[in-house]
Coordinates of C-alpha atoms and ligand atoms in Angstrom, one line a residue:
X19 CA 114.0 -13.9 229.5
X20 CA 117.2 -15.1 231.5
X21 CA 117.6 -18.5 233.2
X22 CA 118.3 -17.7 236.7
X23 CA 119.9 -20.1 239.1
X24 CA 120.4 -19.2 242.5
X25 CA 123.1 -21.5 244.1
X26 CA 124.5 -21.6 247.5
X27 CA 127.7 -20.4 246.8
X28 CA 130.5 -19.6 244.5
X29 CA 132.3 -23.0 244.0
X30 CA 128.8 -24.3 243.3
X31 CA 128.1 -21.8 240.5
X32 CA 131.7 -22.8 239.4
X33 CA 130.9 -26.1 239.3
X34 CA 127.9 -26.1 237.2
X35 CA 129.1 -23.6 234.8
X36 CA 132.6 -25.9 234.6
X37 CA 130.2 -28.7 234.1
X38 CA 128.9 -26.7 230.8
X39 CA 132.3 -26.1 229.5
X40 CA 133.7 -29.5 229.6
X41 CA 131.0 -30.8 227.6
X42 CA 131.2 -28.0 224.7
X43 CA 134.9 -29.4 224.9
X44 CA 134.2 -32.7 224.6
X45 CA 131.5 -32.2 221.7
X46 CA 134.0 -29.5 220.2
X47 CA 137.9 -29.6 221.1
X48 CA 138.1 -26.5 218.9
X49 CA 135.3 -24.5 221.0
X50 CA 135.2 -20.9 221.2
X51 CA 135.2 -19.9 225.0
X52 CA 134.3 -16.1 225.7
X53 CA 136.8 -15.9 229.0
X54 CA 136.3 -13.1 231.7
X55 CA 138.7 -11.6 234.2
X56 CA 138.0 -10.2 237.7
X57 CA 137.4 -12.1 240.8
X58 CA 133.7 -14.0 239.9
X59 CA 134.9 -16.5 237.0
X60 CA 137.7 -18.0 239.6
X61 CA 135.4 -20.6 240.4
X62 CA 134.7 -21.5 237.0
X63 CA 138.3 -21.7 236.0
X64 CA 139.6 -24.0 239.5
X65 CA 136.5 -26.2 238.8
X66 CA 137.4 -27.0 235.2
X67 CA 140.9 -27.8 236.4
X68 CA 140.0 -31.4 237.5
X69 CA 137.3 -31.9 234.8
X70 CA 139.9 -31.5 232.1
X71 CA 142.5 -33.6 233.3
X72 CA 143.4 -36.0 230.5
X73 CA 141.4 -34.2 228.2
X74 CA 143.1 -32.8 224.6
X75 CA 142.4 -28.9 225.3
X76 CA 145.0 -28.3 222.9
X77 CA 142.8 -26.7 220.2
X78 CA 140.2 -24.9 222.3
X79 CA 140.2 -21.2 221.2
X80 CA 139.3 -18.3 223.8
X81 CA 138.6 -14.5 223.4
X82 CA 138.7 -12.3 226.6
X83 CA 136.4 -9.7 227.2
X84 CA 138.8 -6.7 227.4
X85 CA 142.2 -5.2 228.6
X86 CA 143.5 -1.8 229.8
X87 CA 144.8 0.4 227.1
X88 CA 148.5 1.7 227.5
X89 CA 149.5 -1.0 230.4
X90 CA 152.9 -2.5 230.3
X91 CA 152.2 -5.7 228.5
X92 CA 154.9 -7.2 231.3
X93 CA 152.3 -5.3 234.3
X94 CA 150.9 -8.8 236.1
X95 CA 147.7 -6.9 236.1
X96 CA 147.4 -6.4 232.6
X97 CA 144.5 -8.7 231.3
X98 CA 146.7 -10.5 229.1
X99 CA 148.7 -11.6 232.0
X100 CA 145.8 -12.2 234.0
X101 CA 144.6 -14.8 231.4
X102 CA 147.7 -16.7 230.9
X103 CA 148.3 -16.6 234.7
X104 CA 144.5 -17.9 235.7
X105 CA 143.0 -19.9 232.6
X106 CA 145.6 -20.7 230.0
X107 CA 148.7 -22.1 232.1
X108 CA 146.2 -23.7 234.7
X109 CA 144.2 -25.5 232.1
X110 CA 146.7 -26.1 229.8
X111 CA 145.7 -24.4 227.1
X112 CA 147.4 -23.3 223.9
X113 CA 148.6 -19.6 224.6
X114 CA 148.4 -19.0 220.7
X115 CA 144.5 -19.7 220.6
X116 CA 143.6 -17.6 223.3
X117 CA 143.4 -13.9 222.5
X118 CA 143.0 -10.6 224.4
X119 CA 142.1 -7.3 222.7
X120 CA 145.4 -5.3 222.2
X121 CA 145.7 -2.3 224.3
X122 CA 148.9 -1.2 223.0
X123 CA 148.9 2.5 222.1
X124 CA 150.5 2.4 218.9
X125 CA 147.8 0.1 217.2
X126 CA 144.9 1.2 219.5
X127 CA 142.8 2.8 216.4
X128 CA 142.5 -0.7 214.6
X129 CA 142.6 -2.8 217.5
X130 CA 138.9 -2.8 218.2
X131 CA 137.9 -3.7 214.4
X132 CA 141.0 -6.3 214.3
X133 CA 139.3 -8.0 217.1
X134 CA 136.1 -7.8 215.9
X135 CA 137.4 -9.9 212.7
X136 CA 139.1 -12.3 215.0
X137 CA 136.1 -13.4 216.7
X138 CA 134.4 -13.6 213.3
X139 CA 137.2 -15.6 211.8
X140 CA 137.0 -17.9 214.5
X141 CA 133.3 -18.7 214.1
X142 CA 131.9 -16.8 216.7
X143 CA 132.1 -17.3 220.7
X144 CA 129.9 -20.3 221.7
X145 CA 129.7 -19.7 225.6
X146 CA 130.5 -16.2 226.8
X147 CA 131.5 -15.8 230.6
X148 CA 130.3 -12.5 232.2
X149 CA 130.9 -10.9 235.1
X150 CA 129.0 -7.9 236.2
X151 CA 130.1 -4.5 237.6
X152 CA 129.0 -2.5 240.5
X153 CA 127.5 0.0 238.2
X154 CA 126.4 -2.8 236.0
X155 CA 129.0 -3.1 233.4
X156 CA 129.5 -6.3 231.8
X157 CA 132.8 -6.2 229.9
X158 CA 134.1 -2.5 230.5
X159 CA 131.1 -1.4 228.7
X160 CA 130.2 1.5 231.1
X161 CA 126.4 3.2 231.5
X162 CA 125.6 4.4 228.7
X163 CA 127.1 1.9 226.3
X164 CA 125.5 1.7 222.8
X165 CA 123.8 -2.0 222.9
X166 CA 125.1 -2.2 219.3
X167 CA 128.4 -1.7 220.4
X168 CA 131.3 -3.1 219.1
X169 CA 135.1 -4.0 220.6
X170 CA 136.1 -0.1 221.2
X171 CA 138.0 2.0 223.3
X172 CA 136.0 3.4 226.6
X173 CA 136.8 5.3 229.8
X174 CA 136.6 3.7 233.1
X175 CA 134.1 5.3 235.9
X176 CA 135.3 6.5 239.2
X177 CA 133.3 3.5 240.8
X178 CA 135.1 0.9 238.2
X179 CA 138.5 2.3 238.6
X180 CA 137.6 2.0 243.0
X181 CA 136.5 -1.4 242.6
X182 CA 139.7 -2.3 240.4
X183 CA 142.4 -0.4 242.7
X184 CA 142.9 -3.4 244.4
X185 CA 144.6 -5.1 242.1
X186 CA 147.0 -2.3 241.9
X187 CA 149.3 -0.3 244.4
X188 CA 147.0 2.5 244.2
X189 CA 143.8 3.8 242.7
X190 CA 146.1 6.2 240.4
X191 CA 147.5 3.5 239.0
X192 CA 144.1 1.7 237.5
X193 CA 144.5 2.9 233.9
X194 CA 141.9 5.6 232.5
X195 CA 141.2 3.7 229.3
X196 CA 140.3 0.4 228.4
X197 CA 139.5 -1.7 225.3
X198 CA 136.4 -3.9 225.4
X199 CA 134.1 -6.1 223.8
X200 CA 131.2 -4.3 223.1
X201 CA 127.4 -5.0 224.2
X202 CA 126.8 -5.9 220.6
X203 CA 129.7 -8.2 220.6
X204 CA 128.5 -9.8 223.8
X205 CA 125.2 -10.2 222.4
X206 CA 126.7 -12.3 219.3
X207 CA 128.1 -15.2 221.7
X208 CA 125.6 -17.9 221.4
X209 CA 125.0 -18.6 225.2
X210 CA 125.7 -16.0 227.7
X211 CA 126.4 -16.8 231.4
X212 CA 126.4 -13.7 233.8
X213 CA 128.0 -14.8 237.2
X214 CA 128.0 -12.6 240.4
X215 CA 128.2 -13.3 244.2
X216 CA 127.8 -11.3 247.2
X217 CA 125.5 -8.6 248.5
X218 CA 127.4 -5.5 246.5
X219 CA 126.4 -7.3 243.3
X220 CA 122.7 -7.3 244.0
X221 CA 121.5 -4.1 243.1
X222 CA 123.6 -4.6 239.6
X223 CA 121.9 -8.1 239.1
X224 CA 118.3 -6.9 239.6
X225 CA 118.6 -4.1 237.4
X226 CA 120.4 -6.8 234.7
X227 CA 117.7 -9.4 234.8
X228 CA 114.6 -7.6 235.9
X229 CA 115.2 -3.5 235.4
X230 CA 114.1 -1.9 232.7
X231 CA 116.5 -2.6 229.6
X232 CA 118.5 0.6 229.3
X233 CA 122.0 1.7 228.5
X234 CA 122.2 3.2 232.0
X235 CA 122.5 -0.7 233.2
X236 CA 124.5 -1.8 230.5
X237 CA 124.1 -5.7 232.0
X238 CA 120.4 -5.2 231.1
X239 CA 121.4 -6.0 227.6
X240 CA 121.1 -9.5 228.5
X241 CA 117.5 -9.1 228.3
X242 CA 117.5 -8.7 224.8
X243 CA 119.9 -12.3 224.3
X244 CA 117.8 -15.5 223.4
X245 CA 119.9 -17.9 225.9
X246 CA 121.5 -16.3 229.1
X247 CA 122.2 -18.0 232.0
X248 CA 122.5 -16.0 235.4
X249 CA 124.6 -17.7 238.0
X250 CA 124.0 -15.9 241.7
X251 CA 124.5 -16.8 245.2
X252 CA 121.6 -16.0 247.7
X253 CA 123.4 -12.6 248.6
X254 CA 123.7 -11.5 245.0
X255 CA 119.8 -12.6 244.6
X256 CA 118.8 -11.0 247.4
X257 CA 117.3 -7.9 245.5
X258 CA 115.2 -10.0 242.6
X259 CA 111.4 -9.8 242.8
X260 CA 111.1 -13.2 241.5
X261 CA 113.8 -15.1 243.2
X262 CA 111.4 -17.6 244.3
X263 CA 109.8 -17.8 240.8
X264 CA 113.3 -18.7 239.8
X265 CA 114.0 -21.6 242.2
X266 CA 110.6 -23.1 241.6
X267 CA 112.0 -23.3 237.6
X268 CA 115.2 -24.4 238.4
X269 CA 113.8 -27.2 240.9
X270 CA 111.3 -28.7 238.0
X271 CA 113.7 -28.0 235.3
X272 CA 113.4 -31.1 232.8
X273 CA 117.1 -33.0 233.2
X274 CA 117.4 -33.1 229.7
X275 CA 117.4 -29.4 229.5
X276 CA 120.9 -29.0 230.4
X277 CA 122.1 -25.4 231.3
Ligands
PGA313 P1 134.7 -9.1 239.5 O1 134.6 -7.7 238.5 O2 134.5 -10.3 239.2 O3 136.5 -8.6 240.2 O4 133.8 -8.3 240.8 C1 133.3 -7.9 237.8 C2 133.3 -7.0 236.5 O5 134.0 -5.9 236.7 O6 132.6 -7.0 235.7

């Protein structure tokens, strides 16, 4: 099962995950990271910055989870730009080594397969950062997504459009379609790190970690993966039935095990 780590706040989660990523980079300067957008991973990227000062990160590789389809590539909220602004530039990564699915309409029919090939050619993702949507999605795999899915076009749910409207002038400007790594793609990463903060995520977290494994809660796919760390604050953990056991497990974790 997933290891659930309940931390006091998002900053503590960021520090914990950033420590792990920094040691991966130290061990392998060409490590392949799975990057995520949205508000949730920001504390990780912030905490990484001081940890990577003076470290040669020029060969680190990365693959983002998803992109909007048909969005103007210059739009500040295209995930390509979000990743550039929030990850590549602050951390000093090499832009050509950091990839986002291609949401351009002209090539969309084969963009999913192209992305799968690029991930495979890089040797797969070592550590995949994940947020979770209030509807239980990971990446943009909305409810009903196949656990075997690969990178492909999906239609955003109304709820996701509402959740993401804060990044646009109005909900009507949120694109209807996205291209996202599939649940099958995500499950191939060697270590999944799912983060969630706040009461609004409590139900999705409980469904993903403890609910039945069902395509209706795409995040529950993590239960099929042998190495998952779920890092949540108290509010996001508030609906977990076995929260006390998770705390006990973390407090008694052998120091040599790491995240
Ligand atoms: P958020 O989005 O981090 O902005 O809450 C999470 C997600 O939709 O996966």
